[in-house]
Tab-separated table of C-alpha atoms in Angstrom:
chain	number	residue	atom	x	y	z
A	215	MET	CA	131.589	0.555	193.901
A	216	GLU	CA	128.213	-0.781	192.920
A	217	LYS	CA	126.948	2.736	192.238
A	218	GLU	CA	129.970	3.493	190.072
A	219	ASN	CA	129.091	0.527	187.853
A	220	GLN	CA	125.587	1.806	187.280
A	221	PRO	CA	124.884	3.503	183.965
A	222	PHE	CA	125.100	7.281	183.967
A	223	ILE	CA	121.608	7.673	182.456
A	224	ASP	CA	118.354	7.039	184.211
A	225	LYS	CA	115.655	4.529	183.364
A	226	ASN	CA	113.409	6.989	181.564
A	227	SER	CA	116.302	8.202	179.390
A	228	VAL	CA	117.109	4.655	178.330
A	229	PHE	CA	113.621	3.862	177.147
A	230	ILE	CA	113.166	7.282	175.520
A	231	LYS	CA	116.410	6.764	173.607
A	232	ALA	CA	115.303	3.251	172.585
A	233	LEU	CA	111.965	4.630	171.390
A	234	VAL	CA	113.675	7.370	169.378
A	235	ILE	CA	115.970	4.783	167.768
A	236	PHE	CA	113.080	2.576	166.648
A	237	ILE	CA	111.227	5.612	165.289
A	238	LEU	CA	114.351	6.555	163.317
A	239	VAL	CA	114.557	3.020	161.924
A	240	PHE	CA	111.013	3.217	160.574
A	241	VAL	CA	111.585	6.746	159.228
A	242	LEU	CA	114.605	5.453	157.319
A	243	LEU	CA	112.337	2.913	155.621
A	244	ILE	CA	111.120	5.804	153.457
A	245	PRO	CA	114.442	6.401	151.642
A	246	THR	CA	115.032	2.645	151.267
A	247	THR	CA	111.623	2.381	149.565
A	248	LEU	CA	112.570	5.267	147.286
A	249	ILE	CA	115.831	3.500	146.471
A	250	GLN	CA	113.885	0.391	145.415
A	251	GLY	CA	111.882	2.638	143.104
A	252	LEU	CA	115.138	4.005	141.695
A	253	ILE	CA	116.321	0.477	140.940
A	254	SER	CA	113.054	-0.287	139.138
A	255	GLU	CA	113.459	2.887	137.088
A	256	ARG	CA	117.011	1.955	136.072
A	257	GLU	CA	115.863	-1.564	135.183
A	258	GLN	CA	113.150	-0.088	132.983
A	259	ARG	CA	115.705	2.085	131.219
A	260	GLN	CA	117.851	-0.997	130.658
A	261	ARG	CA	114.885	-2.857	129.128
A	262	GLU	CA	114.197	0.123	126.883
A	263	ALA	CA	117.835	0.075	125.740
A	264	VAL	CA	117.593	-3.661	124.981
A	265	TYR	CA	114.361	-3.121	123.053
A	266	GLU	CA	115.856	-0.232	121.087
A	267	VAL	CA	118.836	-2.303	119.948
A	268	SER	CA	116.883	-5.522	119.308
A	269	SER	CA	114.203	-3.652	117.338
A	270	LYS	CA	116.876	-2.703	114.824
A	271	TRP	CA	119.023	-5.836	114.964
A	272	GLY	CA	116.520	-8.611	115.646
A	273	SER	CA	114.768	-9.727	118.823
A	274	ALA	CA	114.892	-13.125	120.540
A	275	GLN	CA	114.380	-15.755	117.844
A	276	THR	CA	112.320	-18.936	117.819
A	277	ILE	CA	112.563	-21.414	114.933
A	278	ALA	CA	109.412	-23.501	114.470
A	279	GLY	CA	109.175	-26.010	111.676
A	280	PRO	CA	109.270	-26.939	108.972
A	281	VAL	CA	105.568	-27.731	108.771
A	282	LEU	CA	104.057	-29.192	105.602
A	283	THR	CA	100.544	-27.890	104.943
A	284	ILE	CA	98.095	-29.296	102.383
A	285	PRO	CA	94.837	-27.432	101.642
A	286	TYR	CA	91.633	-29.397	101.236
A	287	THR	CA	87.993	-28.628	100.546
A	288	ASP	CA	85.404	-29.416	103.142
A	289	TYR	CA	81.637	-29.246	102.704
A	290	TYR	CA	79.003	-28.627	105.334
A	291	LYS	CA	75.435	-27.354	105.558
A	292	ASP	CA	74.681	-24.029	107.154
A	293	GLN	CA	71.668	-23.128	109.291
A	294	TYR	CA	69.568	-22.646	106.149
A	295	ASN	CA	70.468	-26.142	104.893
A	296	ASN	CA	72.629	-24.720	102.102
A	297	LEU	CA	75.759	-26.619	101.079
A	298	VAL	CA	78.834	-24.525	101.905
A	299	LYS	CA	82.335	-25.139	100.550
A	300	GLU	CA	85.261	-24.156	102.772
A	301	THR	CA	89.025	-24.416	102.320
A	302	LYS	CA	90.783	-25.902	105.312
A	303	TYR	CA	94.340	-26.989	106.006
A	304	ALA	CA	95.952	-30.220	107.130
A	305	HIS	CA	99.368	-29.949	108.760
A	306	PHE	CA	102.110	-32.568	108.749
A	307	LEU	CA	105.355	-32.663	110.727
A	308	PRO	CA	108.607	-34.328	109.624
A	309	ASP	CA	109.603	-37.825	110.654
A	310	ASP	CA	113.049	-36.608	111.615
A	311	LEU	CA	114.596	-33.173	112.031
A	312	THR	CA	118.254	-32.345	112.583
A	313	ILE	CA	119.455	-28.826	113.334
A	314	ASN	CA	123.126	-27.917	113.485
A	315	GLY	CA	124.103	-24.360	114.255
A	316	THR	CA	126.774	-21.955	115.383
A	317	VAL	CA	125.961	-18.811	117.328
A	318	SER	CA	128.390	-15.877	117.256
A	319	PRO	CA	127.551	-13.378	120.019
A	320	GLU	CA	128.425	-9.696	120.074
A	321	LYS	CA	128.100	-7.066	122.752
A	322	ARG	CA	126.432	-3.800	121.838
A	323	TYR	CA	126.069	-0.738	124.024
A	324	ARG	CA	123.351	1.855	124.351
A	325	GLY	CA	124.691	4.459	126.753
A	326	ILE	CA	125.934	2.572	129.814
A	327	TYR	CA	123.827	-0.529	129.089
A	328	GLU	CA	125.210	-3.731	127.606
A	329	ILE	CA	123.087	-5.786	125.200
A	330	VAL	CA	123.993	-9.213	123.815
A	331	VAL	CA	123.157	-9.822	120.143
A	332	TYR	CA	124.221	-12.662	117.896
A	333	ASN	CA	124.643	-13.937	114.353
A	334	SER	CA	123.769	-17.566	113.758
A	335	ILE	CA	124.098	-20.043	110.917
A	336	LEU	CA	121.548	-22.856	111.218
A	337	SER	CA	121.431	-25.929	109.003
A	338	LEU	CA	118.116	-27.830	109.026
A	339	LYS	CA	117.502	-31.177	107.353
A	340	GLY	CA	115.127	-34.086	107.677
A	341	SER	CA	112.413	-35.986	105.843
A	342	PHE	CA	108.648	-36.421	105.582
A	343	ASN	CA	106.818	-39.726	105.252
A	344	PRO	CA	104.358	-39.729	102.297
A	345	LYS	CA	102.241	-42.302	104.125
A	346	ASP	CA	101.109	-39.425	106.359
A	347	PHE	CA	99.671	-37.379	103.474
A	348	ILE	CA	96.203	-38.898	103.733
A	349	ILE	CA	93.503	-36.855	105.446
A	350	PRO	CA	90.995	-39.200	107.104
A	351	GLY	CA	87.432	-38.632	105.951
A	352	ILE	CA	88.464	-36.490	102.945
A	353	SER	CA	88.474	-37.976	99.438
A	354	LEU	CA	91.569	-37.504	97.250
A	355	GLU	CA	89.800	-35.239	94.757
A	356	ASN	CA	89.100	-32.753	97.545
A	357	ILE	CA	92.744	-32.587	98.638
A	358	SER	CA	94.811	-29.924	96.808
A	359	TYR	CA	98.206	-31.639	96.684
A	360	ASP	CA	99.280	-29.206	93.949
A	361	LYS	CA	98.848	-26.278	96.367
A	362	ALA	CA	100.869	-27.690	99.266
A	363	PHE	CA	103.491	-25.512	100.932
A	364	LEU	CA	106.246	-25.818	103.488
A	365	SER	CA	106.307	-23.239	106.309
A	366	VAL	CA	109.089	-22.297	108.724
A	367	GLY	CA	108.316	-20.150	111.734
A	368	ILE	CA	110.758	-17.310	112.471
A	369	SER	CA	109.615	-15.013	115.252
A	370	ASP	CA	111.381	-11.872	113.953
A	371	LEU	CA	111.891	-11.790	110.192
A	372	ARG	CA	114.104	-8.699	110.464
A	373	GLY	CA	116.864	-11.058	111.576
A	374	LEU	CA	117.109	-12.844	108.202
A	375	GLU	CA	120.358	-11.909	106.476
A	376	LYS	CA	120.059	-13.608	103.092
A	377	GLN	CA	117.731	-15.552	100.848
A	378	ILE	CA	116.913	-19.099	101.951
A	379	ASN	CA	117.153	-21.903	99.399
A	380	LEU	CA	115.094	-25.017	100.016
A	381	SER	CA	116.155	-28.414	98.732
A	382	TRP	CA	112.955	-30.505	98.496
A	383	ASN	CA	113.254	-34.072	97.263
A	384	GLY	CA	116.205	-33.108	95.066
A	385	THR	CA	114.553	-29.928	93.719
A	386	ASP	CA	115.714	-26.418	94.637
A	387	LYS	CA	113.147	-23.798	95.597
A	388	LEU	CA	113.090	-20.344	97.190
A	389	PHE	CA	111.173	-19.385	100.296
A	390	ASN	CA	108.658	-16.556	100.123
A	391	PRO	CA	107.929	-14.081	102.936
A	392	GLY	CA	104.951	-14.591	105.225
A	393	VAL	CA	102.739	-17.597	105.868
A	394	GLU	CA	99.684	-18.810	103.954
A	395	THR	CA	97.746	-19.696	107.091
A	396	ALA	CA	98.163	-18.825	110.767
A	397	ASP	CA	96.841	-22.188	111.988
A	398	VAL	CA	100.271	-23.259	113.277
A	399	ILE	CA	102.767	-20.498	112.462
A	400	THR	CA	101.973	-16.798	112.727
A	401	SER	CA	105.322	-15.325	111.642
A	402	GLY	CA	107.670	-16.924	109.163
A	403	ILE	CA	108.314	-17.915	105.569
A	404	HIS	CA	106.881	-20.489	103.181
A	405	ALA	CA	107.709	-22.245	99.932
A	406	PRO	CA	105.239	-23.862	97.484
A	407	ILE	CA	106.132	-27.511	96.910
A	408	GLU	CA	105.029	-30.311	94.661
A	409	ILE	CA	103.479	-33.454	96.108
A	410	GLN	CA	102.428	-36.331	93.947
A	411	ILE	CA	98.994	-37.757	94.671
A	412	PRO	CA	99.618	-40.859	96.819
A	413	VAL	CA	99.134	-44.240	95.194
A	414	LEU	CA	96.631	-46.078	97.360
A	415	GLN	CA	96.324	-49.776	97.956
A	416	SER	CA	93.223	-48.944	99.954
A	417	ILE	CA	91.809	-45.729	101.352
A	418	ASP	CA	94.112	-46.043	104.409
A	419	THR	CA	97.230	-47.614	102.880
A	420	VAL	CA	99.816	-45.836	100.717
A	421	ILE	CA	102.024	-47.933	98.433
A	422	LYS	CA	104.757	-45.307	98.000
A	423	THR	CA	106.749	-45.173	101.229
A	424	ASP	CA	110.070	-43.570	100.217
A	425	PRO	CA	110.767	-40.596	102.523
A	426	ILE	CA	110.902	-37.106	101.039
A	427	PRO	CA	114.117	-35.383	102.148
A	428	PHE	CA	114.519	-31.645	102.655
A	429	SER	CA	117.304	-29.301	103.730
A	430	PHE	CA	117.983	-25.573	103.971
A	431	GLU	CA	120.267	-23.132	105.747
A	432	VAL	CA	119.251	-20.017	107.663
A	433	ALA	CA	121.511	-17.057	108.458
A	434	LEU	CA	119.712	-15.376	111.337
A	435	LYS	CA	120.398	-12.440	113.632
A	436	GLY	CA	118.812	-12.059	117.046
A	437	SER	CA	119.174	-10.806	120.595
A	438	GLU	CA	119.884	-12.753	123.778
A	439	ARG	CA	117.814	-15.926	123.149
A	440	LEU	CA	117.630	-18.582	120.417
A	441	SER	CA	114.923	-21.246	120.689
A	442	PHE	CA	113.628	-24.204	118.685
A	443	VAL	CA	110.326	-26.086	118.489
A	444	PRO	CA	110.694	-29.911	118.332
A	445	VAL	CA	108.474	-30.662	115.336
A	446	GLY	CA	110.187	-33.897	114.287
A	447	LYS	CA	109.079	-37.319	115.387
A	448	GLU	CA	112.681	-37.264	116.533
A	449	THR	CA	114.368	-33.858	116.804
A	450	ASN	CA	118.127	-33.484	117.251
A	451	VAL	CA	119.664	-30.066	117.834
A	452	ASP	CA	123.386	-29.318	118.131
A	453	ILE	CA	124.433	-25.748	118.951
A	454	SER	CA	127.927	-24.377	119.568
A	455	SER	CA	129.076	-20.878	120.493
A	456	PRO	CA	132.086	-19.051	121.974
A	457	TRP	CA	129.770	-17.569	124.651
A	458	THR	CA	130.939	-18.785	128.065
A	459	ASP	CA	127.835	-18.020	130.171
A	460	PRO	CA	124.838	-19.713	128.502
A	461	SER	CA	121.539	-20.367	130.228
A	462	PHE	CA	119.575	-23.315	128.842
A	463	ASP	CA	115.848	-22.834	129.229
A	464	GLY	CA	112.486	-23.787	127.800
A	465	SER	CA	110.607	-27.079	127.896
A	466	PHE	CA	113.701	-29.280	127.495
A	467	LEU	CA	117.248	-29.107	128.817
A	468	PRO	CA	120.209	-30.428	126.797
A	469	ASP	CA	120.970	-34.133	127.001
A	470	GLU	CA	124.642	-33.253	126.686
A	471	ARG	CA	126.452	-29.973	127.209
A	472	ASN	CA	130.002	-28.805	127.594
A	473	ILE	CA	130.904	-25.333	128.879
A	474	ASP	CA	134.498	-24.114	129.196
A	475	ALA	CA	136.621	-21.031	128.619
A	476	LYS	CA	136.249	-21.446	124.845
A	477	GLY	CA	132.440	-21.448	124.863
A	478	PHE	CA	129.779	-24.141	124.907
A	479	ASN	CA	128.389	-27.058	122.944
A	480	ALA	CA	124.919	-28.431	123.605
A	481	HIS	CA	122.868	-31.299	122.193
A	482	TRP	CA	119.127	-31.927	122.542
A	483	ASN	CA	117.243	-35.059	121.547
A	484	VAL	CA	113.457	-34.704	121.748
A	485	LEU	CA	110.900	-37.332	120.746
A	486	ASN	CA	107.295	-36.779	119.708
A	487	LEU	CA	106.362	-38.672	122.881
A	488	ASN	CA	107.896	-35.826	124.926
A	489	ARG	CA	105.433	-33.204	123.703
A	490	ASN	CA	101.675	-32.782	123.687
A	491	PHE	CA	100.870	-32.454	119.963
A	492	PRO	CA	100.759	-35.144	117.230
A	493	GLN	CA	102.565	-35.465	113.912
A	494	ASN	CA	99.566	-34.309	111.881
A	495	TRP	CA	96.247	-32.575	112.453
A	496	THR	CA	93.809	-30.209	110.801
A	497	GLY	CA	93.046	-26.606	111.688
A	498	ASN	CA	94.529	-24.671	114.601
A	499	LYS	CA	94.135	-27.260	117.343
A	500	PHE	CA	97.648	-26.968	118.791
A	501	GLN	CA	100.054	-24.203	119.855
A	502	ILE	CA	103.414	-25.796	119.190
A	503	GLU	CA	105.636	-22.891	120.335
A	504	SER	CA	104.760	-23.549	123.981
A	505	PHE	CA	107.158	-26.532	123.773
A	506	SER	CA	110.162	-24.523	122.571
A	507	PHE	CA	113.614	-24.887	124.103
A	508	GLY	CA	116.972	-23.270	123.548
A	509	VAL	CA	119.735	-21.125	124.943
A	510	ASN	CA	119.824	-17.686	126.495
A	511	LEU	CA	123.056	-15.718	126.076
A	512	ILE	CA	122.775	-13.937	129.389
A	513	VAL	CA	125.008	-11.246	130.824
A	514	PRO	CA	126.348	-13.092	133.935
A	515	ALA	CA	125.875	-10.336	136.513
A	516	ASP	CA	122.394	-8.935	136.946
A	517	ASN	CA	123.424	-5.926	139.005
A	518	TYR	CA	119.926	-4.524	139.448
A	519	GLN	CA	118.559	-7.813	140.740
A	520	LYS	CA	121.392	-8.128	143.243
A	521	SER	CA	120.980	-4.484	144.280
A	522	THR	CA	117.274	-5.095	144.896
A	523	ARG	CA	118.046	-8.075	147.087
A	524	SER	CA	120.633	-6.010	148.955
A	525	VAL	CA	118.161	-3.188	149.646
A	526	LYS	CA	115.725	-5.682	151.147
A	527	TYR	CA	118.214	-6.189	153.972
A	528	ALA	CA	118.607	-2.437	154.603
A	529	ILE	CA	116.239	-2.449	157.572
A	530	LEU	CA	118.276	-5.256	159.149
A	531	VAL	CA	121.586	-3.391	158.674
A	532	ILE	CA	120.180	-0.124	160.064
A	533	LEU	CA	118.505	-1.787	163.044
A	534	LEU	CA	121.549	-3.847	164.037
A	535	THR	CA	123.880	-0.850	163.630
A	536	PHE	CA	121.667	1.273	165.858
A	537	ILE	CA	121.429	-1.500	168.463
A	538	VAL	CA	125.233	-1.743	168.539
A	539	PHE	CA	125.474	2.037	168.986
A	540	PHE	CA	122.927	1.885	171.789
A	541	PHE	CA	124.825	-0.805	173.673
A	542	VAL	CA	128.148	0.973	173.101
A	543	GLU	CA	126.928	4.233	174.573
A	544	PHE	CA	125.046	2.474	177.403
A	545	LEU	CA	127.830	0.108	178.474
A	546	ASN	CA	130.668	2.610	178.056
A	547	HIS	CA	129.000	5.666	179.600
A	548	LYS	CA	129.014	7.534	176.284
A	549	GLN	CA	126.232	9.661	174.901
A	550	VAL	CA	125.278	9.703	171.208
A	551	HIS	CA	122.683	12.272	170.208
A	552	PRO	CA	119.666	11.062	168.156
A	553	ILE	CA	120.765	13.401	165.363
A	554	ALA	CA	123.976	11.372	165.125
A	555	TYR	CA	121.862	8.234	164.790
A	556	GLY	CA	119.973	9.906	161.974
A	557	LEU	CA	123.167	10.904	160.132
A	558	VAL	CA	124.563	7.395	160.466
A	559	GLY	CA	121.264	6.003	159.140
A	560	ALA	CA	121.467	8.387	156.176
A	561	ALA	CA	125.002	7.144	155.438
A	562	LEU	CA	123.736	3.547	155.543
A	563	CYS	CA	121.013	4.460	153.008
A	564	ILE	CA	123.439	6.284	150.715
A	565	PHE	CA	125.441	3.045	150.514
A	566	TYR	CA	122.691	1.571	148.334
A	567	ILE	CA	122.690	4.552	145.988
A	568	LEU	CA	126.462	4.168	145.680
A	569	LEU	CA	125.990	0.457	145.018
A	570	ILE	CA	123.495	1.033	142.193
A	571	SER	CA	125.486	3.783	140.493
A	572	LEU	CA	128.868	2.043	140.799
A	573	SER	CA	127.508	-1.321	139.596
A	574	GLU	CA	126.531	0.302	136.287
A	575	TYR	CA	130.224	0.886	135.547
A	576	MET	CA	131.954	-2.060	137.244
A	577	SER	CA	131.189	-5.560	138.456
A	578	PHE	CA	128.740	-5.909	141.328
A	579	THR	CA	131.442	-7.340	143.611
A	580	TYR	CA	133.754	-4.339	143.154
A	581	ALA	CA	130.816	-1.924	143.418
A	582	TYR	CA	129.695	-3.525	146.684
A	583	LEU	CA	133.244	-3.531	148.087
A	584	THR	CA	133.818	0.114	147.126
A	585	GLY	CA	130.481	1.266	148.566
A	586	ALA	CA	131.012	-0.695	151.783
A	587	ILE	CA	134.512	0.730	152.299
A	588	MET	CA	133.329	4.295	151.682
A	589	THR	CA	130.330	3.953	154.012
A	590	THR	CA	132.219	2.128	156.771
A	591	GLY	CA	135.067	4.641	156.616
A	592	LEU	CA	132.706	7.613	156.791
A	593	ILE	CA	130.758	6.246	159.756
A	594	THR	CA	133.920	5.192	161.616
A	595	ILE	CA	135.509	8.629	161.276
A	596	TYR	CA	132.279	10.332	162.309
A	597	ILE	CA	131.724	8.118	165.358
A	598	HIS	CA	135.361	8.494	166.393
A	599	SER	CA	134.896	12.270	166.453
A	600	ILE	CA	131.955	11.772	168.832
A	601	LEU	CA	133.170	8.974	171.107
A	602	LYS	CA	136.829	10.135	171.165
A	603	THR	CA	138.045	6.567	171.601
A	604	LEU	CA	139.787	4.471	168.972
A	605	ARG	CA	138.786	1.156	170.553
A	606	LEU	CA	135.041	1.791	170.279
A	607	SER	CA	135.384	3.303	166.810
A	608	MET	CA	137.220	0.207	165.581
A	609	LEU	CA	134.583	-1.981	167.237
A	610	ILE	CA	131.822	-0.248	165.289
A	611	SER	CA	133.894	-0.455	162.109
A	612	PHE	CA	134.351	-4.197	162.664
A	613	VAL	CA	130.615	-4.653	163.212
A	614	LEU	CA	129.819	-2.820	159.951
A	615	ILE	CA	132.348	-4.947	158.078
A	616	LEU	CA	130.718	-8.103	159.443
A	617	LEU	CA	127.242	-6.857	158.498
A	618	TYR	CA	128.203	-5.935	154.938
A	619	GLY	CA	130.129	-9.172	154.522
A	620	PHE	CA	127.184	-11.172	155.827
A	621	ILE	CA	124.699	-9.474	153.478
A	622	PHE	CA	127.054	-9.923	150.497
A	623	THR	CA	127.344	-13.632	151.273
A	624	ILE	CA	123.573	-14.009	151.421
A	625	ILE	CA	123.203	-12.247	148.057
A	626	GLN	CA	125.742	-14.513	146.374
A	627	ILE	CA	124.292	-17.816	147.611
A	628	GLN	CA	120.647	-17.256	146.752
A	629	ASP	CA	119.638	-20.899	147.193
A	630	TYR	CA	120.819	-20.863	150.816
A	631	SER	CA	119.938	-17.250	151.681
A	632	LEU	CA	117.085	-18.206	154.035
A	633	LEU	CA	119.245	-20.702	155.899
A	634	MET	CA	122.196	-18.323	156.162
A	635	GLY	CA	119.956	-15.429	157.169
A	636	SER	CA	118.210	-17.338	159.936
A	637	ILE	CA	121.482	-18.686	161.339
A	638	GLY	CA	123.056	-15.212	161.168
A	639	LEU	CA	120.153	-13.588	162.996
A	640	PHE	CA	120.280	-16.305	165.658
A	641	ILE	CA	123.979	-15.625	166.224
A	642	VAL	CA	123.399	-11.850	166.406
A	643	LEU	CA	120.602	-12.323	168.935
A	644	ALA	CA	122.791	-14.660	170.995
A	645	ILE	CA	125.590	-12.069	171.070
A	646	LEU	CA	123.212	-9.304	172.136
A	647	MET	CA	121.746	-11.498	174.865
A	648	TYR	CA	125.241	-12.381	176.067
A	649	TYR	CA	126.436	-8.784	176.410
A	650	SER	CA	123.183	-7.551	177.940
A	651	ARG	CA	122.832	-10.354	180.480
A	652	LYS	CA	124.522	-8.417	183.295
A	653	ILE	CA	122.560	-5.214	182.811
A	654	ASP	CA	120.116	-4.605	185.625
A	655	TRP	CA	117.360	-2.918	183.655
A	656	ASN	CA	115.123	-2.693	186.702
A	657	GLY	CA	117.938	-1.232	188.765
A	658	LEU	CA	118.357	1.864	186.641
A	659	LYS	CA	117.837	5.230	188.291
A	660	LYS	CA	114.264	6.439	188.168
């Protein structure tokens, strides 16, 4: 009876088969690497489609400003002791800035790729404090108040849909294209404004303290992201949209936000103390756009990213499937040829190609489910034709279902993927140790 319970293969056959299986696993790493390259290629094509649409509609937009700039004349001596006159610029930010806007998203398609674009209506208003319009160390006669201008940074001017009218201290003006100086803003619009020479009580004290109000409205098109730079001593931004899957990013998150089936509303309040540049300076000392914040109208399912994460677990799925096959044939006196292992491994690799291609036409969940059913069904039918037993075929099918379900769970809960993965591997190892505990490896036939 003891001899009848011994495996039908000898010791050398067992270890040769195990060696062949591990070689097959590493050989199958080649197609999984190629599949990762395929995903990268499809991602690149998606980015090209996004760029193609946004280059015609308007790219991601960043609103910076308004910034009041006043030219002044500075004198210095060069290396030959000659007096040189140079025009420089002093920049002033508003005391308060309020932005109210609505963002209307649209979905555009380039081939099979989906791109999110939007139309927005933004209302900007605030005020400047005339007490700030003194440049320390520069006399009034060297400050060109009559050549001052107000600049607004717009990252992609192709998105402007109509002329912008500026209301400055009760006077209406039109913005002109481009910027007069790239000290603060490199892409945008500007409007010449009139500033009265401050009435001084002393060189550092201005008598006139009434704020200078401004307001204007911008109709702006863009793609995916809309951002703002907090140039006010106090900046308040309120944005609403029917888009139900916003991603708030940048240097500041909303103080208040509400997201439901009808869309979202978000409010930011940013103080000058929250950023690392002052309310006024000269020259190009500060890069203010690095403190931008806003909203990204993302497409909820990033199928390529999830497919990439899924492929990373391919080696685990192949290895565990082969180990299960090995134990099935060893414990049930069945023989599975290495070529069958190779064909099963190929089917496991094709699953990822199915996943990528299907996810371009349906949600990732349905693509994963469809690919898993097709692959599991194919392998089950094939193994059943070899083993000729329904019980073992269903066992292998159940194992594949558990593996695919486990990997799908890990993909969905990214924050806990390491924890889930480690616990899952521990359980798998425990099961393998349990079922192999009674095998007398040293007692195999020589």
